[in-house]
């Protein structure tokens, strides 16, 4: 059994279904062009798709929702040269054993109280 994400035209993931590829390809669940395979294998399309993720057709990746307006998408290759994507803050998180949280209002990392 495989997993497929149903994608809106804008790339938004609506749902994830478990189905045989023939079920998807035959249009039993809807237009086959609206379904993109996803996998729990972390090296496949960046991550396992979940509702509200975005599918970027150019990158061929599922991407989590943007956590804050100021964050930017960082596309890179991991140690195995697998393309990956993640959201990063415009300011690097301090390297410390303290627990920091992002404050969008000030665009700074602050120590969690």
PDB file of N, CA, C and O in Angstrom, residues 29-96:
ATOM      1  N   UNK A  29     -10.446   7.912  -6.836  1.00  0.00           N
ATOM      2  CA  UNK A  29     -10.539   8.916  -5.772  1.00  0.00           C
ATOM      3  C   UNK A  29     -10.584  10.352  -6.298  1.00  0.00           C
ATOM      4  O   UNK A  29     -10.602  11.301  -5.524  1.00  0.00           O
ATOM      5  N   UNK A  30     -10.588  10.509  -7.602  1.00  0.00           N
ATOM      6  CA  UNK A  30     -10.589  11.836  -8.202  1.00  0.00           C
ATOM      7  C   UNK A  30      -9.520  11.926  -9.276  1.00  0.00           C
ATOM      8  O   UNK A  30      -8.887  10.929  -9.629  1.00  0.00           O
ATOM      9  N   UNK A  31      -9.333  13.105  -9.777  1.00  0.00           N
ATOM     10  CA  UNK A  31      -8.363  13.348 -10.851  1.00  0.00           C
ATOM     11  C   UNK A  31      -6.973  12.877 -10.424  1.00  0.00           C
ATOM     12  O   UNK A  31      -6.405  13.392  -9.456  1.00  0.00           O
ATOM     13  N   UNK A  32      -6.402  11.893 -11.133  1.00  0.00           N
ATOM     14  CA  UNK A  32      -5.083  11.379 -10.763  1.00  0.00           C
ATOM     15  C   UNK A  32      -3.985  12.450 -10.742  1.00  0.00           C
ATOM     16  O   UNK A  32      -3.009  12.319 -10.007  1.00  0.00           O
ATOM     17  N   UNK A  33      -4.161  13.525 -11.514  1.00  0.00           N
ATOM     18  CA  UNK A  33      -3.160  14.586 -11.546  1.00  0.00           C
ATOM     19  C   UNK A  33      -3.117  15.392 -10.242  1.00  0.00           C
ATOM     20  O   UNK A  33      -2.180  16.151 -10.012  1.00  0.00           O
ATOM     21  N   UNK A  34      -4.150  15.222  -9.403  1.00  0.00           N
ATOM     22  CA  UNK A  34      -4.187  15.939  -8.126  1.00  0.00           C
ATOM     23  C   UNK A  34      -3.520  15.155  -7.000  1.00  0.00           C
ATOM     24  O   UNK A  34      -3.492  15.612  -5.864  1.00  0.00           O
ATOM     25  N   UNK A  35      -2.989  13.967  -7.309  1.00  0.00           N
ATOM     26  CA  UNK A  35      -2.373  13.135  -6.276  1.00  0.00           C
ATOM     27  C   UNK A  35      -0.876  13.000  -6.522  1.00  0.00           C
ATOM     28  O   UNK A  35      -0.433  12.759  -7.641  1.00  0.00           O
ATOM     29  N   UNK A  36      -0.104  13.152  -5.447  1.00  0.00           N
ATOM     30  CA  UNK A  36       1.348  13.029  -5.502  1.00  0.00           C
ATOM     31  C   UNK A  36       1.749  12.039  -4.416  1.00  0.00           C
ATOM     32  O   UNK A  36       1.311  12.146  -3.269  1.00  0.00           O
ATOM     33  N   UNK A  37       2.580  11.086  -4.791  1.00  0.00           N
ATOM     34  CA  UNK A  37       2.984  10.074  -3.817  1.00  0.00           C
ATOM     35  C   UNK A  37       3.843  10.688  -2.718  1.00  0.00           C
ATOM     36  O   UNK A  37       4.667  11.569  -2.961  1.00  0.00           O
ATOM     37  N   UNK A  38       3.618  10.221  -1.499  1.00  0.00           N
ATOM     38  CA  UNK A  38       4.414  10.624  -0.350  1.00  0.00           C
ATOM     39  C   UNK A  38       4.865   9.357   0.360  1.00  0.00           C
ATOM     40  O   UNK A  38       4.361   8.268   0.070  1.00  0.00           O
ATOM     41  N   UNK A  39       5.817   9.492   1.247  1.00  0.00           N
ATOM     42  CA  UNK A  39       6.354   8.308   1.906  1.00  0.00           C
ATOM     43  C   UNK A  39       6.886   8.666   3.281  1.00  0.00           C
ATOM     44  O   UNK A  39       7.354   9.787   3.500  1.00  0.00           O
ATOM     45  N   UNK A  40       6.831   7.681   4.182  1.00  0.00           N
ATOM     46  CA  UNK A  40       7.438   7.869   5.498  1.00  0.00           C
ATOM     47  C   UNK A  40       8.957   7.872   5.403  1.00  0.00           C
ATOM     48  O   UNK A  40       9.644   8.275   6.322  1.00  0.00           O
ATOM     49  N   UNK A  41       9.504   7.435   4.269  1.00  0.00           N
ATOM     50  CA  UNK A  41      10.943   7.481   4.041  1.00  0.00           C
ATOM     51  C   UNK A  41      11.339   8.956   3.936  1.00  0.00           C
ATOM     52  O   UNK A  41      10.989   9.641   2.984  1.00  0.00           O
ATOM     53  N   UNK A  42      12.069   9.437   4.900  1.00  0.00           N
ATOM     54  CA  UNK A  42      12.402  10.866   4.982  1.00  0.00           C
ATOM     55  C   UNK A  42      13.227  11.367   3.805  1.00  0.00           C
ATOM     56  O   UNK A  42      13.372  12.559   3.625  1.00  0.00           O
ATOM     57  N   UNK A  43      13.757  10.474   2.991  1.00  0.00           N
ATOM     58  CA  UNK A  43      14.574  10.906   1.862  1.00  0.00           C
ATOM     59  C   UNK A  43      13.751  11.054   0.589  1.00  0.00           C
ATOM     60  O   UNK A  43      14.289  11.228  -0.488  1.00  0.00           O
ATOM     61  N   UNK A  44      12.447  10.989   0.718  1.00  0.00           N
ATOM     62  CA  UNK A  44      11.558  11.061  -0.437  1.00  0.00           C
ATOM     63  C   UNK A  44      10.708  12.321  -0.345  1.00  0.00           C
ATOM     64  O   UNK A  44       9.904  12.476   0.565  1.00  0.00           O
ATOM     65  N   UNK A  45      10.931  13.266  -1.230  1.00  0.00           N
ATOM     66  CA  UNK A  45      10.173  14.527  -1.296  1.00  0.00           C
ATOM     67  C   UNK A  45      10.190  15.303   0.020  1.00  0.00           C
ATOM     68  O   UNK A  45       9.192  15.877   0.431  1.00  0.00           O
ATOM     69  N   UNK A  46      11.309  15.280   0.698  1.00  0.00           N
ATOM     70  CA  UNK A  46      11.580  16.099   1.877  1.00  0.00           C
ATOM     71  C   UNK A  46      10.911  15.616   3.149  1.00  0.00           C
ATOM     72  O   UNK A  46      11.524  15.616   4.193  1.00  0.00           O
ATOM     73  N   UNK A  47       9.645  15.221   3.108  1.00  0.00           N
ATOM     74  CA  UNK A  47       8.930  14.801   4.315  1.00  0.00           C
ATOM     75  C   UNK A  47       7.651  14.074   3.929  1.00  0.00           C
ATOM     76  O   UNK A  47       7.200  14.172   2.795  1.00  0.00           O
ATOM     77  N   UNK A  48       7.057  13.377   4.894  1.00  0.00           N
ATOM     78  CA  UNK A  48       5.749  12.773   4.684  1.00  0.00           C
ATOM     79  C   UNK A  48       4.723  13.907   4.674  1.00  0.00           C
ATOM     80  O   UNK A  48       4.704  14.749   5.574  1.00  0.00           O
ATOM     81  N   UNK A  49       3.904  13.945   3.662  1.00  0.00           N
ATOM     82  CA  UNK A  49       2.918  15.022   3.536  1.00  0.00           C
ATOM     83  C   UNK A  49       1.846  14.920   4.609  1.00  0.00           C
ATOM     84  O   UNK A  49       1.449  13.821   5.005  1.00  0.00           O
ATOM     85  N   UNK A  50       1.377  16.054   5.080  1.00  0.00           N
ATOM     86  CA  UNK A  50       0.243  16.138   5.990  1.00  0.00           C
ATOM     87  C   UNK A  50      -0.653  17.285   5.517  1.00  0.00           C
ATOM     88  O   UNK A  50      -0.181  18.192   4.812  1.00  0.00           O
ATOM     89  N   UNK A  51      -1.942  17.253   5.881  1.00  0.00           N
ATOM     90  CA  UNK A  51      -2.823  18.350   5.473  1.00  0.00           C
ATOM     91  C   UNK A  51      -2.246  19.707   5.893  1.00  0.00           C
ATOM     92  O   UNK A  51      -1.643  19.845   6.964  1.00  0.00           O
ATOM     93  N   UNK A  52      -2.396  20.672   5.022  1.00  0.00           N
ATOM     94  CA  UNK A  52      -1.910  22.054   5.163  1.00  0.00           C
ATOM     95  C   UNK A  52      -0.442  22.230   4.791  1.00  0.00           C
ATOM     96  O   UNK A  52       0.048  23.352   4.795  1.00  0.00           O
ATOM     97  N   UNK A  53       0.269  21.145   4.480  1.00  0.00           N
ATOM     98  CA  UNK A  53       1.599  21.293   3.896  1.00  0.00           C
ATOM     99  C   UNK A  53       1.415  21.849   2.492  1.00  0.00           C
ATOM    100  O   UNK A  53       0.312  21.847   1.949  1.00  0.00           O
ATOM    101  N   UNK A  54       2.509  22.288   1.898  1.00  0.00           N
ATOM    102  CA  UNK A  54       2.497  22.728   0.510  1.00  0.00           C
ATOM    103  C   UNK A  54       3.354  21.764  -0.303  1.00  0.00           C
ATOM    104  O   UNK A  54       4.386  21.290   0.184  1.00  0.00           O
ATOM    105  N   UNK A  55       2.903  21.493  -1.522  1.00  0.00           N
ATOM    106  CA  UNK A  55       3.720  20.724  -2.446  1.00  0.00           C
ATOM    107  C   UNK A  55       4.278  21.697  -3.461  1.00  0.00           C
ATOM    108  O   UNK A  55       3.536  22.372  -4.164  1.00  0.00           O
ATOM    109  N   UNK A  56       5.593  21.806  -3.513  1.00  0.00           N
ATOM    110  CA  UNK A  56       6.263  22.685  -4.469  1.00  0.00           C
ATOM    111  C   UNK A  56       6.650  21.837  -5.674  1.00  0.00           C
ATOM    112  O   UNK A  56       7.531  20.977  -5.581  1.00  0.00           O
ATOM    113  N   UNK A  57       5.971  22.055  -6.795  1.00  0.00           N
ATOM    114  CA  UNK A  57       6.216  21.248  -8.000  1.00  0.00           C
ATOM    115  C   UNK A  57       7.626  21.466  -8.560  1.00  0.00           C
ATOM    116  O   UNK A  57       8.242  20.547  -9.080  1.00  0.00           O
ATOM    117  N   UNK A  58       8.136  22.679  -8.452  1.00  0.00           N
ATOM    118  CA  UNK A  58       9.487  22.949  -8.968  1.00  0.00           C
ATOM    119  C   UNK A  58      10.551  22.204  -8.175  1.00  0.00           C
ATOM    120  O   UNK A  58      11.511  21.694  -8.739  1.00  0.00           O
ATOM    121  N   UNK A  59      10.387  22.161  -6.865  1.00  0.00           N
ATOM    122  CA  UNK A  59      11.344  21.457  -6.014  1.00  0.00           C
ATOM    123  C   UNK A  59      11.004  19.974  -5.880  1.00  0.00           C
ATOM    124  O   UNK A  59      11.840  19.199  -5.428  1.00  0.00           O
ATOM    125  N   UNK A  60       9.755  19.600  -6.225  1.00  0.00           N
ATOM    126  CA  UNK A  60       9.247  18.245  -6.035  1.00  0.00           C
ATOM    127  C   UNK A  60       9.380  17.828  -4.572  1.00  0.00           C
ATOM    128  O   UNK A  60       9.908  16.777  -4.245  1.00  0.00           O
ATOM    129  N   UNK A  61       8.883  18.733  -3.690  1.00  0.00           N
ATOM    130  CA  UNK A  61       8.987  18.519  -2.247  1.00  0.00           C
ATOM    131  C   UNK A  61       7.712  18.941  -1.533  1.00  0.00           C
ATOM    132  O   UNK A  61       7.043  19.887  -1.958  1.00  0.00           O
ATOM    133  N   UNK A  62       7.448  18.251  -0.431  1.00  0.00           N
ATOM    134  CA  UNK A  62       6.422  18.690   0.497  1.00  0.00           C
ATOM    135  C   UNK A  62       7.102  19.562   1.545  1.00  0.00           C
ATOM    136  O   UNK A  62       8.181  19.224   2.046  1.00  0.00           O
ATOM    137  N   UNK A  63       6.473  20.692   1.849  1.00  0.00           N
ATOM    138  CA  UNK A  63       7.063  21.658   2.767  1.00  0.00           C
ATOM    139  C   UNK A  63       6.038  22.012   3.838  1.00  0.00           C
ATOM    140  O   UNK A  63       4.882  22.293   3.526  1.00  0.00           O
ATOM    141  N   UNK A  64       6.476  21.996   5.095  1.00  0.00           N
ATOM    142  CA  UNK A  64       5.610  22.353   6.216  1.00  0.00           C
ATOM    143  C   UNK A  64       5.149  23.800   6.099  1.00  0.00           C
ATOM    144  O   UNK A  64       5.819  24.611   5.454  1.00  0.00           O
ATOM    145  N   UNK A  65       4.036  24.139   6.759  1.00  0.00           N
ATOM    146  CA  UNK A  65       3.585  25.536   6.735  1.00  0.00           C
ATOM    147  C   UNK A  65       4.659  26.467   7.302  1.00  0.00           C
ATOM    148  O   UNK A  65       5.404  26.107   8.220  1.00  0.00           O
ATOM    149  N   UNK A  66       4.707  27.644   6.760  1.00  0.00           N
ATOM    150  CA  UNK A  66       5.673  28.644   7.208  1.00  0.00           C
ATOM    151  C   UNK A  66       5.331  29.039   8.649  1.00  0.00           C
ATOM    152  O   UNK A  66       4.214  29.471   8.927  1.00  0.00           O
ATOM    153  N   UNK A  67       6.287  28.894   9.595  1.00  0.00           N
ATOM    154  CA  UNK A  67       5.953  29.160  10.991  1.00  0.00           C
ATOM    155  C   UNK A  67       5.778  30.638  11.328  1.00  0.00           C
ATOM    156  O   UNK A  67       4.983  30.981  12.212  1.00  0.00           O
ATOM    157  N   UNK A  68       6.523  31.501  10.658  1.00  0.00           N
ATOM    158  CA  UNK A  68       6.444  32.944  10.900  1.00  0.00           C
ATOM    159  C   UNK A  68       6.636  33.673   9.581  1.00  0.00           C
ATOM    160  O   UNK A  68       7.366  33.206   8.702  1.00  0.00           O
ATOM    161  N   UNK A  69       6.038  34.847   9.444  1.00  0.00           N
ATOM    162  CA  UNK A  69       6.136  35.612   8.199  1.00  0.00           C
ATOM    163  C   UNK A  69       7.571  35.957   7.828  1.00  0.00           C
ATOM    164  O   UNK A  69       7.921  36.007   6.648  1.00  0.00           O
ATOM    165  N   UNK A  70       8.411  36.203   8.805  1.00  0.00           N
ATOM    166  CA  UNK A  70       9.777  36.643   8.516  1.00  0.00           C
ATOM    167  C   UNK A  70      10.723  35.506   8.127  1.00  0.00           C
ATOM    168  O   UNK A  70      11.824  35.758   7.648  1.00  0.00           O
ATOM    169  N   UNK A  71      10.318  34.262   8.325  1.00  0.00           N
ATOM    170  CA  UNK A  71      11.210  33.140   8.038  1.00  0.00           C
ATOM    171  C   UNK A  71      11.290  32.894   6.540  1.00  0.00           C
ATOM    172  O   UNK A  71      10.367  33.190   5.789  1.00  0.00           O
ATOM    173  N   UNK A  72      12.419  32.338   6.102  1.00  0.00           N
ATOM    174  CA  UNK A  72      12.645  32.065   4.686  1.00  0.00           C
ATOM    175  C   UNK A  72      12.916  30.576   4.481  1.00  0.00           C
ATOM    176  O   UNK A  72      13.399  29.892   5.382  1.00  0.00           O
ATOM    177  N   UNK A  73      12.610  30.113   3.289  1.00  0.00           N
ATOM    178  CA  UNK A  73      12.823  28.707   2.963  1.00  0.00           C
ATOM    179  C   UNK A  73      14.278  28.486   2.582  1.00  0.00           C
ATOM    180  O   UNK A  73      14.812  29.156   1.702  1.00  0.00           O
ATOM    181  N   UNK A  74      14.905  27.557   3.275  1.00  0.00           N
ATOM    182  CA  UNK A  74      16.294  27.178   3.012  1.00  0.00           C
ATOM    183  C   UNK A  74      16.281  25.830   2.309  1.00  0.00           C
ATOM    184  O   UNK A  74      15.829  24.839   2.874  1.00  0.00           O
ATOM    185  N   UNK A  75      16.734  25.803   1.058  1.00  0.00           N
ATOM    186  CA  UNK A  75      16.825  24.560   0.293  1.00  0.00           C
ATOM    187  C   UNK A  75      18.295  24.175   0.246  1.00  0.00           C
ATOM    188  O   UNK A  75      19.144  24.987  -0.118  1.00  0.00           O
ATOM    189  N   UNK A  76      18.570  22.952   0.633  1.00  0.00           N
ATOM    190  CA  UNK A  76      19.961  22.512   0.754  1.00  0.00           C
ATOM    191  C   UNK A  76      20.035  21.011   0.485  1.00  0.00           C
ATOM    192  O   UNK A  76      19.020  20.355   0.285  1.00  0.00           O
ATOM    193  N   UNK A  77      21.237  20.469   0.476  1.00  0.00           N
ATOM    194  CA  UNK A  77      21.424  19.027   0.357  1.00  0.00           C
ATOM    195  C   UNK A  77      21.943  18.499   1.677  1.00  0.00           C
ATOM    196  O   UNK A  77      22.842  19.100   2.284  1.00  0.00           O
ATOM    197  N   UNK A  78      21.377  17.363   2.130  1.00  0.00           N
ATOM    198  CA  UNK A  78      21.850  16.777   3.379  1.00  0.00           C
ATOM    199  C   UNK A  78      23.166  16.038   3.144  1.00  0.00           C
ATOM    200  O   UNK A  78      23.741  16.096   2.047  1.00  0.00           O
ATOM    201  N   UNK A  79      23.659  15.343   4.153  1.00  0.00           N
ATOM    202  CA  UNK A  79      24.952  14.655   4.055  1.00  0.00           C
ATOM    203  C   UNK A  79      24.969  13.587   2.960  1.00  0.00           C
ATOM    204  O   UNK A  79      26.025  13.243   2.445  1.00  0.00           O
ATOM    205  N   UNK A  80      23.791  13.051   2.621  1.00  0.00           N
ATOM    206  CA  UNK A  80      23.689  12.045   1.562  1.00  0.00           C
ATOM    207  C   UNK A  80      23.394  12.673   0.201  1.00  0.00           C
ATOM    208  O   UNK A  80      23.020  11.978  -0.735  1.00  0.00           O
ATOM    209  N   UNK A  81      23.511  14.005   0.119  1.00  0.00           N
ATOM    210  CA  UNK A  81      23.244  14.773  -1.101  1.00  0.00           C
ATOM    211  C   UNK A  81      21.793  14.663  -1.561  1.00  0.00           C
ATOM    212  O   UNK A  81      21.495  14.728  -2.753  1.00  0.00           O
ATOM    213  N   UNK A  82      20.893  14.501  -0.591  1.00  0.00           N
ATOM    214  CA  UNK A  82      19.460  14.469  -0.858  1.00  0.00           C
ATOM    215  C   UNK A  82      18.931  15.896  -0.710  1.00  0.00           C
ATOM    216  O   UNK A  82      19.187  16.543   0.316  1.00  0.00           O
ATOM    217  N   UNK A  83      18.199  16.431  -1.693  1.00  0.00           N
ATOM    218  CA  UNK A  83      17.636  17.782  -1.551  1.00  0.00           C
ATOM    219  C   UNK A  83      16.641  17.841  -0.385  1.00  0.00           C
ATOM    220  O   UNK A  83      15.812  16.951  -0.219  1.00  0.00           O
ATOM    221  N   UNK A  84      16.745  18.876   0.409  1.00  0.00           N
ATOM    222  CA  UNK A  84      15.886  19.073   1.569  1.00  0.00           C
ATOM    223  C   UNK A  84      15.446  20.533   1.613  1.00  0.00           C
ATOM    224  O   UNK A  84      16.046  21.396   0.961  1.00  0.00           O
ATOM    225  N   UNK A  85      14.438  20.816   2.423  1.00  0.00           N
ATOM    226  CA  UNK A  85      13.982  22.198   2.608  1.00  0.00           C
ATOM    227  C   UNK A  85      13.493  22.369   4.040  1.00  0.00           C
ATOM    228  O   UNK A  85      12.911  21.462   4.617  1.00  0.00           O
ATOM    229  N   UNK A  86      13.764  23.545   4.578  1.00  0.00           N
ATOM    230  CA  UNK A  86      13.321  23.862   5.941  1.00  0.00           C
ATOM    231  C   UNK A  86      13.164  25.372   6.059  1.00  0.00           C
ATOM    232  O   UNK A  86      13.778  26.140   5.307  1.00  0.00           O
ATOM    233  N   UNK A  87      12.327  25.784   6.992  1.00  0.00           N
ATOM    234  CA  UNK A  87      12.149  27.207   7.264  1.00  0.00           C
ATOM    235  C   UNK A  87      13.195  27.643   8.278  1.00  0.00           C
ATOM    236  O   UNK A  87      13.439  26.942   9.266  1.00  0.00           O
ATOM    237  N   UNK A  88      13.810  28.793   8.048  1.00  0.00           N
ATOM    238  CA  UNK A  88      14.815  29.313   8.974  1.00  0.00           C
ATOM    239  C   UNK A  88      14.508  30.769   9.314  1.00  0.00           C
ATOM    240  O   UNK A  88      13.991  31.526   8.501  1.00  0.00           O
ATOM    241  N   UNK A  89      14.859  31.105  10.535  1.00  0.00           N
ATOM    242  CA  UNK A  89      14.667  32.473  11.015  1.00  0.00           C
ATOM    243  C   UNK A  89      15.667  33.411  10.339  1.00  0.00           C
ATOM    244  O   UNK A  89      16.747  32.979   9.935  1.00  0.00           O
ATOM    245  N   UNK A  90      15.322  34.687  10.239  1.00  0.00           N
ATOM    246  CA  UNK A  90      16.252  35.643   9.627  1.00  0.00           C
ATOM    247  C   UNK A  90      17.457  35.933  10.521  1.00  0.00           C
ATOM    248  O   UNK A  90      18.427  36.537  10.078  1.00  0.00           O
ATOM    249  N   UNK A  91      17.389  35.491  11.772  1.00  0.00           N
ATOM    250  CA  UNK A  91      18.476  35.660  12.726  1.00  0.00           C
ATOM    251  C   UNK A  91      18.822  34.286  13.274  1.00  0.00           C
ATOM    252  O   UNK A  91      17.926  33.536  13.682  1.00  0.00           O
ATOM    253  N   UNK A  92      20.099  33.954  13.275  1.00  0.00           N
ATOM    254  CA  UNK A  92      20.527  32.645  13.759  1.00  0.00           C
ATOM    255  C   UNK A  92      20.207  32.484  15.245  1.00  0.00           C
ATOM    256  O   UNK A  92      20.415  33.404  16.041  1.00  0.00           O
ATOM    257  N   UNK A  93      19.719  31.303  15.603  1.00  0.00           N
ATOM    258  CA  UNK A  93      19.403  30.997  16.999  1.00  0.00           C
ATOM    259  C   UNK A  93      20.701  30.936  17.798  1.00  0.00           C
ATOM    260  O   UNK A  93      21.683  30.332  17.346  1.00  0.00           O
ATOM    261  N   UNK A  94      20.723  31.547  18.988  1.00  0.00           N
ATOM    262  CA  UNK A  94      21.944  31.502  19.798  1.00  0.00           C
ATOM    263  C   UNK A  94      22.327  30.060  20.139  1.00  0.00           C
ATOM    264  O   UNK A  94      21.458  29.230  20.407  1.00  0.00           O
ATOM    265  N   UNK A  95      23.608  29.796  20.108  1.00  0.00           N
ATOM    266  CA  UNK A  95      24.065  28.460  20.491  1.00  0.00           C
ATOM    267  C   UNK A  95      24.311  28.479  21.993  1.00  0.00           C
ATOM    268  O   UNK A  95      25.255  29.073  22.472  1.00  0.00           O
ATOM    269  N   UNK A  96      23.398  27.860  22.689  1.00  0.00           N
ATOM    270  CA  UNK A  96      23.432  27.865  24.146  1.00  0.00           C
ATOM    271  C   UNK A  96      22.604  26.692  24.631  1.00  0.00           C
ATOM    272  O   UNK A  96      21.788  26.135  23.901  1.00  0.00           O
TER     273      UNK A  96
END
